[in-house]
């Protein structure tokens, strides 16, 4: 029986993963090792009662008693806190969905890889912060990282194992988020509620705001570089409001292969779950005739300065990814907390990168979790409003 775990099960991606395990038509074929969540104890307990993992973990130690009560009589062990997350990640599992949001997803992901599991990676922050470390950890354990971010799953599928030598460039698409069509001068006054709506995808609040600012796409550009070993100038972004084409691979011979699909994360999660096979998934079929047309436009870097910052991060290398991600997470916290404006986020991230690039050791790839966390902490303090 395949042993599977979901980290961040109660979130948007995690719940889609739970849904696939639950209704995949072969639920009995999985032994669920761990499900983890945050403050939504009722949701975590409900999932645990259905999937019967060995252990359910909340990230918050003060909620352990609540989780214990919610799981009473279920036979599922309750645990809480960072050490418990690590203990759960170290349990033998064949497939682990990494769907925690933020740099907090890195440590359990590394541990899951080290114990030999395939890491289905939604947590793009892991690759942005520590691509080199993640790849080395996977190689040392003889295991694989599979993309779950829709654009990267699309690239992985469109590449179909092709040699990168034949690839001229790749394109990942962006819906343009909540403010795609806003006049630029209105952006400074954008509220958190306005930034928290997405035209096509239902996602967690943080990635939804990151879609409006394009920090999400900036992270994905870096993720593509780290995942596929592409050069920075080989990764292009195209605004595609309908979110039907997720990514394209253009070869030197002039051929371009695109991956299309309804904006439903169960495709990318399910693809990673069944890889290298394909299985039927509960994903709506595309009706291109009903859609009628697909539209595209070039991204405007005045509207979305994060895209320029992504290129600078890739060129700088070393700790730049960890600093970029942490500064972005801090700026996002400060925007959500009402301390800074929407348009203050990118300048803050840029200033943090500039300041920390003068620190000793910035140019070296972080070679341990501690090193990533060192740069992460420094960047958060520097970026804080
Ligand atoms: P979400 O906010 O809906 O869920 C996040 C999950 O992480 C929850 O289970 C939450 O309890 C848990 N969590 C949050 N902080 C934590 C911490 N400090 N320690 C432990 N657990 C913590 O987020 P989401 O939209 O599902 O996104 C999850 C990840 O997947 C992100 O990295 C995001 O960029 C990526 N992703 C999401 C989508 C999507 O459609 N939502 C698509 C592609 C990639
Ligand atoms: Mg994506």
CSV table of C-alpha atoms and ligand atoms in Angstrom, one decimal:
chain,number,residue,atom,x,y,z
A,1,UNK,CA,0.0,0.0,0.0
A,2,UNK,CA,1.3,3.4,-0.9
A,3,UNK,CA,2.1,5.6,2.2
A,4,UNK,CA,1.2,9.2,1.7
A,5,UNK,CA,1.3,12.4,3.7
A,6,UNK,CA,-0.1,15.9,3.2
A,7,UNK,CA,1.6,18.9,4.9
A,8,UNK,CA,-0.8,21.8,4.9
A,9,UNK,CA,-3.8,19.5,4.3
A,10,UNK,CA,-6.3,22.2,5.5
A,11,UNK,CA,-5.2,24.8,3.0
A,12,UNK,CA,-6.4,25.3,-0.6
A,13,UNK,CA,-3.9,22.9,-2.3
A,14,UNK,CA,-3.9,20.5,0.7
A,15,UNK,CA,-7.7,20.1,0.6
A,16,UNK,CA,-7.6,19.4,-3.1
A,17,UNK,CA,-5.0,16.7,-2.3
A,18,UNK,CA,-7.3,15.3,0.5
A,19,UNK,CA,-10.2,15.3,-2.0
A,20,UNK,CA,-8.2,13.2,-4.5
A,21,UNK,CA,-7.2,10.7,-1.8
A,22,UNK,CA,-10.8,10.6,-0.7
A,23,UNK,CA,-12.6,10.3,-4.1
A,24,UNK,CA,-9.8,9.0,-6.3
A,25,UNK,CA,-11.6,5.7,-6.6
A,26,UNK,CA,-8.8,3.8,-4.9
A,27,UNK,CA,-8.8,5.3,-1.4
A,28,UNK,CA,-8.1,1.9,0.0
A,29,UNK,CA,-4.8,1.8,-1.8
A,30,UNK,CA,-3.4,4.6,0.4
A,31,UNK,CA,-2.1,4.4,3.9
A,32,UNK,CA,-2.1,8.0,5.1
A,33,UNK,CA,0.8,8.7,7.4
A,34,UNK,CA,0.3,12.3,8.4
A,35,UNK,CA,-2.0,15.2,7.8
A,36,UNK,CA,-1.1,18.6,9.1
A,37,UNK,CA,-2.8,22.0,9.4
A,38,UNK,CA,-2.8,25.2,11.3
A,39,UNK,CA,-5.6,26.9,13.3
A,40,UNK,CA,-8.5,25.2,11.6
A,41,UNK,CA,-8.7,22.3,14.0
A,42,UNK,CA,-12.3,21.3,13.0
A,43,UNK,CA,-11.2,20.9,9.4
A,44,UNK,CA,-8.1,19.0,10.2
A,45,UNK,CA,-10.0,16.6,12.5
A,46,UNK,CA,-12.7,16.1,9.9
A,47,UNK,CA,-10.1,15.2,7.3
A,48,UNK,CA,-8.4,12.9,9.8
A,49,UNK,CA,-11.6,11.1,10.7
A,50,UNK,CA,-12.1,10.3,7.0
A,51,UNK,CA,-8.5,9.5,5.9
A,52,UNK,CA,-7.4,8.0,9.3
A,53,UNK,CA,-3.7,9.0,9.2
A,54,UNK,CA,-1.3,7.7,11.8
A,55,UNK,CA,-0.9,11.3,13.1
A,56,UNK,CA,-2.6,14.7,12.7
A,57,UNK,CA,-0.5,17.7,13.5
A,58,UNK,CA,-1.4,21.3,14.1
A,59,UNK,CA,1.4,23.8,13.8
A,60,UNK,CA,0.2,25.5,16.9
A,61,UNK,CA,1.2,23.9,20.3
A,62,UNK,CA,-1.5,25.9,22.2
A,63,UNK,CA,-4.1,24.0,20.1
A,64,UNK,CA,-3.0,20.5,21.0
A,65,UNK,CA,-5.8,20.0,23.5
A,66,UNK,CA,-8.4,21.1,21.0
A,67,UNK,CA,-7.1,18.7,18.4
A,68,UNK,CA,-7.0,15.9,21.0
A,69,UNK,CA,-10.6,16.4,21.9
A,70,UNK,CA,-11.6,16.8,18.2
A,71,UNK,CA,-10.0,13.4,17.5
A,72,UNK,CA,-11.2,11.6,20.5
A,73,UNK,CA,-12.2,8.0,19.8
A,74,UNK,CA,-10.8,8.2,16.2
A,75,UNK,CA,-7.6,6.3,16.9
A,76,UNK,CA,-5.6,9.1,15.2
A,77,UNK,CA,-2.7,10.4,17.2
A,78,UNK,CA,-2.7,14.2,17.8
A,79,UNK,CA,0.5,16.3,17.9
A,80,UNK,CA,1.4,19.9,17.7
A,81,UNK,CA,4.3,22.3,17.0
A,82,UNK,CA,7.4,22.4,14.8
A,83,UNK,CA,9.1,19.4,16.4
A,84,UNK,CA,5.9,17.3,15.8
A,85,UNK,CA,5.8,18.5,12.2
A,86,UNK,CA,9.4,17.3,11.8
A,87,UNK,CA,8.6,14.0,13.5
A,88,UNK,CA,5.7,13.5,11.1
A,89,UNK,CA,7.8,14.3,8.1
A,90,UNK,CA,10.5,11.8,9.2
A,91,UNK,CA,7.9,8.9,9.2
A,92,UNK,CA,8.4,6.6,6.3
A,93,UNK,CA,6.1,7.7,3.4
A,94,UNK,CA,6.3,7.1,-0.3
A,95,UNK,CA,4.7,10.3,-1.4
A,96,UNK,CA,4.4,13.6,0.4
A,97,UNK,CA,2.4,16.7,-0.7
A,98,UNK,CA,4.2,19.8,0.5
A,99,UNK,CA,1.4,22.3,0.7
A,100,UNK,CA,2.3,24.5,3.6
A,101,UNK,CA,2.4,28.2,2.6
A,102,UNK,CA,5.7,30.1,3.1
A,103,UNK,CA,9.2,29.3,4.1
A,104,UNK,CA,7.7,27.2,7.0
A,105,UNK,CA,7.2,24.5,4.3
A,106,UNK,CA,11.0,24.0,3.8
A,107,UNK,CA,12.0,22.1,6.9
A,108,UNK,CA,9.3,19.4,6.7
A,109,UNK,CA,10.0,19.1,2.9
A,110,UNK,CA,13.7,18.5,3.5
A,111,UNK,CA,12.9,15.9,6.1
A,112,UNK,CA,10.4,14.2,3.9
A,113,UNK,CA,13.0,14.0,1.1
A,114,UNK,CA,15.7,12.8,3.5
A,115,UNK,CA,13.5,9.8,4.6
A,116,UNK,CA,13.3,8.9,0.9
A,117,UNK,CA,9.8,10.0,-0.1
A,118,UNK,CA,8.8,11.6,-3.4
A,119,UNK,CA,8.1,15.3,-2.7
A,120,UNK,CA,5.2,16.7,-4.6
A,121,UNK,CA,6.0,20.3,-4.2
A,122,UNK,CA,3.3,23.0,-4.1
A,123,UNK,CA,5.4,25.0,-1.7
A,124,UNK,CA,7.3,27.0,-4.3
A,125,UNK,CA,9.0,29.0,-1.4
A,126,UNK,CA,11.2,25.9,-0.8
A,127,UNK,CA,12.8,26.1,-4.3
A,128,UNK,CA,13.1,29.9,-4.2
A,129,UNK,CA,14.8,29.8,-0.8
A,130,UNK,CA,16.9,26.7,-1.1
A,131,UNK,CA,16.8,25.1,-4.6
A,132,UNK,CA,20.3,23.8,-4.4
A,133,UNK,CA,19.8,22.3,-0.9
A,134,UNK,CA,16.6,20.7,-1.9
A,135,UNK,CA,18.0,19.1,-5.0
A,136,UNK,CA,21.0,17.8,-3.1
A,137,UNK,CA,18.8,16.4,-0.4
A,138,UNK,CA,16.7,14.6,-3.0
A,139,UNK,CA,19.8,13.2,-4.8
A,140,UNK,CA,21.4,12.0,-1.6
A,141,UNK,CA,18.2,10.1,-0.7
A,142,UNK,CA,17.8,8.8,-4.2
A,143,UNK,CA,14.4,10.3,-4.5
A,144,UNK,CA,12.5,12.8,-6.7
A,145,UNK,CA,10.8,16.2,-6.5
A,146,UNK,CA,7.7,16.6,-8.6
A,147,UNK,CA,6.2,19.9,-9.5
A,148,UNK,CA,2.6,20.7,-8.3
A,149,UNK,CA,2.5,24.4,-9.1
A,150,UNK,CA,0.3,24.3,-12.2
A,151,UNK,CA,2.7,26.1,-14.5
A,152,UNK,CA,5.6,23.8,-13.5
A,153,UNK,CA,3.5,20.7,-13.8
A,154,UNK,CA,2.6,22.0,-17.2
A,155,UNK,CA,6.2,22.6,-18.2
A,156,UNK,CA,7.2,19.2,-16.8
A,157,UNK,CA,4.5,17.6,-19.0
A,158,UNK,CA,5.2,19.6,-22.1
A,159,UNK,CA,8.9,18.8,-21.8
A,160,UNK,CA,8.0,15.2,-21.6
A,161,UNK,CA,11.5,14.2,-20.7
A,162,UNK,CA,13.0,16.2,-23.7
A,163,UNK,CA,16.6,17.1,-23.5
A,164,UNK,CA,16.9,20.8,-22.4
A,165,UNK,CA,19.5,21.3,-25.2
A,166,UNK,CA,16.7,21.5,-27.7
A,167,UNK,CA,14.7,24.0,-25.7
A,168,UNK,CA,15.0,27.7,-26.7
A,169,UNK,CA,12.8,29.0,-23.9
A,170,UNK,CA,9.8,28.4,-21.8
A,171,UNK,CA,6.8,30.6,-21.0
A,172,UNK,CA,4.7,30.5,-17.9
A,173,UNK,CA,1.3,32.3,-18.0
A,174,UNK,CA,-0.2,34.7,-15.5
A,175,UNK,CA,-3.8,35.7,-15.2
A,176,UNK,CA,-2.7,39.2,-14.1
A,177,UNK,CA,-4.5,38.9,-10.8
A,178,UNK,CA,-7.0,41.2,-9.2
A,179,UNK,CA,-5.5,44.5,-10.6
A,180,UNK,CA,-4.7,43.5,-14.1
A,181,UNK,CA,-7.0,46.2,-15.6
A,182,UNK,CA,-6.8,48.8,-12.8
A,183,UNK,CA,-5.4,52.2,-13.7
A,184,UNK,CA,-1.8,52.3,-12.3
A,185,UNK,CA,-2.6,55.3,-10.1
A,186,UNK,CA,-5.3,53.4,-8.2
A,187,UNK,CA,-2.9,50.7,-7.1
A,188,UNK,CA,-1.5,52.6,-4.1
A,189,UNK,CA,-5.0,52.7,-2.6
A,190,UNK,CA,-5.8,49.0,-3.2
A,191,UNK,CA,-7.2,47.4,-0.1
A,192,UNK,CA,-6.4,43.9,1.3
A,193,UNK,CA,-9.9,42.8,0.4
A,194,UNK,CA,-9.5,44.0,-3.1
A,195,UNK,CA,-6.2,42.2,-3.5
A,196,UNK,CA,-7.6,39.0,-2.0
A,197,UNK,CA,-9.8,38.2,-5.0
A,198,UNK,CA,-8.6,36.2,-8.0
A,199,UNK,CA,-10.3,36.2,-11.4
A,200,UNK,CA,-9.8,32.4,-12.1
A,201,UNK,CA,-8.3,30.4,-9.3
A,202,UNK,CA,-9.6,29.8,-5.7
A,203,UNK,CA,-6.5,29.8,-3.6
A,204,UNK,CA,-5.2,30.8,-0.1
A,205,UNK,CA,-5.2,34.5,0.7
A,206,UNK,CA,-1.4,35.0,0.6
A,207,UNK,CA,-0.9,33.5,-2.9
A,208,UNK,CA,-4.0,35.4,-4.1
A,209,UNK,CA,-2.4,38.7,-3.0
A,210,UNK,CA,0.9,37.6,-4.5
A,211,UNK,CA,-1.0,37.1,-7.8
A,212,UNK,CA,-2.2,40.6,-7.7
A,213,UNK,CA,1.3,41.9,-7.1
A,214,UNK,CA,2.9,39.3,-9.5
A,215,UNK,CA,5.2,38.3,-6.6
A,216,UNK,CA,3.7,34.8,-7.2
A,217,UNK,CA,4.8,34.8,-10.8
A,218,UNK,CA,8.2,36.2,-9.8
A,219,UNK,CA,8.6,33.3,-7.4
A,220,UNK,CA,7.5,30.9,-10.2
A,221,UNK,CA,10.1,32.2,-12.6
A,222,UNK,CA,12.8,31.5,-10.0
A,223,UNK,CA,11.1,28.1,-9.2
A,224,UNK,CA,11.3,27.3,-13.0
A,225,UNK,CA,15.0,28.1,-13.0
A,226,UNK,CA,15.6,25.9,-10.0
A,227,UNK,CA,13.4,23.1,-11.0
A,228,UNK,CA,14.4,22.7,-14.6
A,229,UNK,CA,18.0,24.1,-14.6
A,230,UNK,CA,17.0,26.8,-17.1
A,231,UNK,CA,18.9,30.0,-17.7
A,232,UNK,CA,17.2,33.2,-16.4
A,233,UNK,CA,16.7,34.6,-19.9
A,234,UNK,CA,15.0,31.3,-21.0
A,235,UNK,CA,12.0,31.9,-18.8
A,236,UNK,CA,9.3,34.2,-20.1
A,237,UNK,CA,6.0,35.4,-18.5
A,238,UNK,CA,2.9,36.0,-20.6
A,239,UNK,CA,-0.3,37.5,-19.3
A,240,UNK,CA,-3.2,35.2,-20.2
A,241,UNK,CA,-6.4,36.4,-18.5
A,242,UNK,CA,-8.3,33.1,-19.1
A,243,UNK,CA,-5.7,30.8,-17.4
A,244,UNK,CA,-6.3,28.0,-19.8
A,245,UNK,CA,-2.8,27.6,-21.2
A,246,UNK,CA,-0.6,27.1,-18.1
A,247,UNK,CA,2.8,27.0,-19.8
A,248,UNK,CA,4.6,26.5,-23.1
A,249,UNK,CA,7.9,25.1,-24.2
A,250,UNK,CA,9.5,26.5,-27.4
A,251,UNK,CA,12.2,24.4,-29.1
A,252,UNK,CA,15.0,25.7,-31.4
A,253,UNK,CA,13.3,24.1,-34.3
A,254,UNK,CA,10.4,26.6,-34.0
A,255,UNK,CA,7.9,24.2,-32.4
A,256,UNK,CA,6.0,25.3,-29.3
A,257,UNK,CA,4.2,22.8,-27.1
A,258,UNK,CA,1.6,24.2,-24.8
A,259,UNK,CA,-0.2,22.6,-21.8
A,260,UNK,CA,-3.9,23.5,-21.5
A,261,UNK,CA,-6.4,22.7,-18.8
A,262,UNK,CA,-9.2,24.1,-16.7
A,263,UNK,CA,-7.8,26.1,-13.8
A,264,UNK,CA,-8.2,23.3,-11.3
A,265,UNK,CA,-5.3,22.3,-9.0
A,266,UNK,CA,-6.5,18.7,-8.8
A,267,UNK,CA,-5.0,18.1,-12.3
A,268,UNK,CA,-1.4,19.1,-11.2
A,269,UNK,CA,-1.8,17.4,-7.8
A,270,UNK,CA,-3.2,14.2,-9.3
A,271,UNK,CA,-0.6,14.2,-12.1
A,272,UNK,CA,2.1,14.2,-9.4
A,273,UNK,CA,0.2,11.6,-7.3
A,274,UNK,CA,0.0,9.1,-10.2
A,275,UNK,CA,3.3,9.9,-12.0
A,276,UNK,CA,4.7,8.4,-14.1
A,277,UNK,CA,1.3,7.0,-15.0
A,278,UNK,CA,-1.8,9.0,-15.8
A,279,UNK,CA,-5.1,8.3,-14.2
A,280,UNK,CA,-8.6,9.7,-14.7
A,281,UNK,CA,-9.1,12.7,-12.4
A,282,UNK,CA,-12.2,14.6,-11.3
A,283,UNK,CA,-11.2,17.7,-13.4
A,284,UNK,CA,-13.6,19.5,-15.7
A,285,UNK,CA,-13.1,19.0,-19.4
A,286,UNK,CA,-12.0,21.9,-21.5
A,287,UNK,CA,-14.6,23.4,-23.9
A,288,UNK,CA,-12.6,25.6,-26.2
A,289,UNK,CA,-15.6,26.2,-28.5
A,290,UNK,CA,-17.5,27.6,-25.5
A,291,UNK,CA,-14.5,29.7,-24.5
A,292,UNK,CA,-14.3,31.0,-28.1
A,293,UNK,CA,-11.0,32.8,-27.7
A,294,UNK,CA,-7.8,33.0,-25.7
A,295,UNK,CA,-6.1,36.3,-25.2
A,296,UNK,CA,-2.5,37.3,-24.3
A,297,UNK,CA,-0.6,40.4,-23.5
A,298,UNK,CA,3.0,41.2,-22.5
A,299,UNK,CA,3.5,41.9,-18.8
A,300,UNK,CA,3.9,45.5,-17.8
A,301,UNK,CA,6.8,45.8,-15.4
A,302,UNK,CA,5.7,49.2,-14.2
A,303,UNK,CA,2.6,47.5,-12.9
A,304,UNK,CA,4.4,44.4,-11.7
A,305,UNK,CA,8.0,45.4,-10.6
A,306,UNK,CA,8.3,41.9,-8.9
A,307,UNK,CA,9.1,40.4,-12.3
A,308,UNK,CA,12.2,42.6,-12.7
A,309,UNK,CA,13.2,41.7,-9.1
A,310,UNK,CA,13.0,38.0,-10.0
A,311,UNK,CA,15.6,38.4,-12.8
A,312,UNK,CA,17.8,40.3,-10.4
A,313,UNK,CA,17.5,37.5,-7.8
A,314,UNK,CA,18.3,34.8,-10.4
A,315,UNK,CA,21.4,36.7,-11.5
A,316,UNK,CA,22.6,37.3,-8.0
A,317,UNK,CA,22.1,33.7,-6.9
A,318,UNK,CA,23.4,32.6,-3.5
A,319,UNK,CA,21.2,33.8,-0.6
A,320,UNK,CA,19.2,36.1,-2.8
A,321,UNK,CA,16.3,33.7,-3.2
A,322,UNK,CA,16.0,33.2,0.6
A,323,UNK,CA,16.2,37.0,1.2
A,324,UNK,CA,13.7,37.7,-1.6
A,325,UNK,CA,11.2,35.3,-0.3
A,326,UNK,CA,11.5,36.3,3.4
A,327,UNK,CA,11.3,40.1,2.5
A,328,UNK,CA,8.3,39.4,0.4
A,329,UNK,CA,6.6,37.4,3.2
A,330,UNK,CA,7.3,40.2,5.7
A,331,UNK,CA,6.1,42.9,3.2
A,332,UNK,CA,2.9,40.8,2.7
A,333,UNK,CA,2.4,40.5,6.4
A,334,UNK,CA,2.7,44.3,6.7
A,335,UNK,CA,0.3,44.9,3.8
A,336,UNK,CA,-2.3,42.5,5.3
A,337,UNK,CA,-1.7,44.1,8.7
A,338,UNK,CA,-2.4,47.6,7.3
A,339,UNK,CA,1.1,48.9,8.0
A,340,UNK,CA,2.1,49.5,4.4
A,341,UNK,CA,0.4,50.1,1.0
A,342,UNK,CA,0.1,47.6,-1.8
A,343,UNK,CA,2.6,49.5,-3.8
A,344,UNK,CA,5.1,49.6,-0.9
A,345,UNK,CA,5.8,45.9,-1.1
A,346,UNK,CA,8.1,45.7,-4.1
A,347,UNK,CA,10.2,48.7,-3.0
A,348,UNK,CA,10.7,47.1,0.4
A,349,UNK,CA,11.8,43.8,-1.1
A,350,UNK,CA,14.1,45.6,-3.4
A,351,UNK,CA,15.7,47.7,-0.6
A,352,UNK,CA,16.1,44.6,1.5
A,353,UNK,CA,17.9,42.7,-1.3
A,354,UNK,CA,20.1,45.7,-1.9
A,355,UNK,CA,21.0,46.1,1.8
A,356,UNK,CA,21.7,42.4,2.5
A,357,UNK,CA,23.7,41.9,-0.7
A,358,UNK,CA,26.5,43.7,1.0
A,359,UNK,CA,26.6,41.1,3.8
A,360,UNK,CA,29.4,38.5,3.9
A,361,UNK,CA,28.4,35.2,2.5
A,362,UNK,CA,25.5,36.5,0.4
A,363,UNK,CA,26.9,35.1,-2.8
A,364,UNK,CA,27.1,31.5,-1.5
A,365,UNK,CA,24.1,29.1,-1.9
A,366,UNK,CA,22.7,28.3,1.6
A,367,UNK,CA,24.0,24.8,2.3
A,368,UNK,CA,21.8,23.9,5.3
A,369,UNK,CA,18.4,24.7,6.7
A,370,UNK,CA,20.1,26.8,9.4
A,371,UNK,CA,21.8,28.9,6.8
A,372,UNK,CA,18.5,29.5,4.9
A,373,UNK,CA,16.8,30.4,8.2
A,374,UNK,CA,19.7,32.8,9.1
A,375,UNK,CA,19.1,34.8,5.8
A,376,UNK,CA,15.4,34.5,6.2
A,377,UNK,CA,15.5,36.0,9.7
A,378,UNK,CA,17.9,38.8,8.6
A,379,UNK,CA,15.6,39.7,5.7
A,380,UNK,CA,12.4,39.7,7.7
A,381,UNK,CA,14.0,42.1,10.3
A,382,UNK,CA,15.3,44.4,7.6
A,383,UNK,CA,12.0,44.4,5.6
A,384,UNK,CA,9.7,45.0,8.6
A,385,UNK,CA,7.7,48.2,8.5
B,1,LIG,P1,-3.4,28.1,2.2
B,1,LIG,O1,-3.1,29.4,3.0
B,1,LIG,O2,-4.7,27.9,1.7
B,1,LIG,O3,-3.0,26.9,3.1
B,1,LIG,C1,-1.7,26.8,3.8
B,1,LIG,C2,-1.6,25.6,4.6
B,1,LIG,O4,-0.4,25.7,5.4
B,1,LIG,C3,-2.7,25.4,5.7
B,1,LIG,O5,-2.9,24.1,5.9
B,1,LIG,C4,-2.0,26.1,6.9
B,1,LIG,O6,-2.6,25.6,8.1
B,1,LIG,C5,-0.6,25.7,6.8
B,1,LIG,N1,0.3,26.6,7.4
B,1,LIG,C6,0.4,27.9,7.3
B,1,LIG,N2,1.4,28.4,8.0
B,1,LIG,C7,2.0,27.4,8.6
B,1,LIG,C8,3.2,27.3,9.4
B,1,LIG,N3,3.9,28.3,9.8
B,1,LIG,N4,3.6,26.0,9.8
B,1,LIG,C9,2.9,24.9,9.4
B,1,LIG,N5,1.8,25.0,8.6
B,1,LIG,C10,1.4,26.2,8.2
B,1,LIG,O7,-2.3,28.1,1.0
B,1,LIG,P2,-2.4,27.5,-0.4
B,1,LIG,O8,-3.0,28.5,-1.3
B,1,LIG,O9,-3.0,26.1,-0.3
B,1,LIG,O10,-0.9,27.4,-0.8
B,1,LIG,C11,0.0,26.4,-0.3
B,1,LIG,C12,1.3,26.4,-1.1
B,1,LIG,O11,1.0,26.0,-2.4
B,1,LIG,C13,2.0,27.8,-1.2
B,1,LIG,O12,3.3,27.6,-1.2
B,1,LIG,C14,1.5,28.3,-2.6
B,1,LIG,O13,2.3,29.2,-3.2
B,1,LIG,C15,1.4,27.0,-3.3
B,1,LIG,N6,0.5,26.9,-4.4
B,1,LIG,C16,-0.8,27.1,-4.2
B,1,LIG,C17,-1.8,27.1,-5.3
B,1,LIG,C18,-3.2,27.2,-5.0
B,1,LIG,O14,-4.0,27.0,-6.0
B,1,LIG,N7,-3.7,27.6,-3.9
B,1,LIG,C19,-1.3,26.8,-6.6
B,1,LIG,C20,0.1,26.6,-6.8
B,1,LIG,C21,1.0,26.7,-5.7
B,2,LIG,MG1,1.2,28.7,-10.1
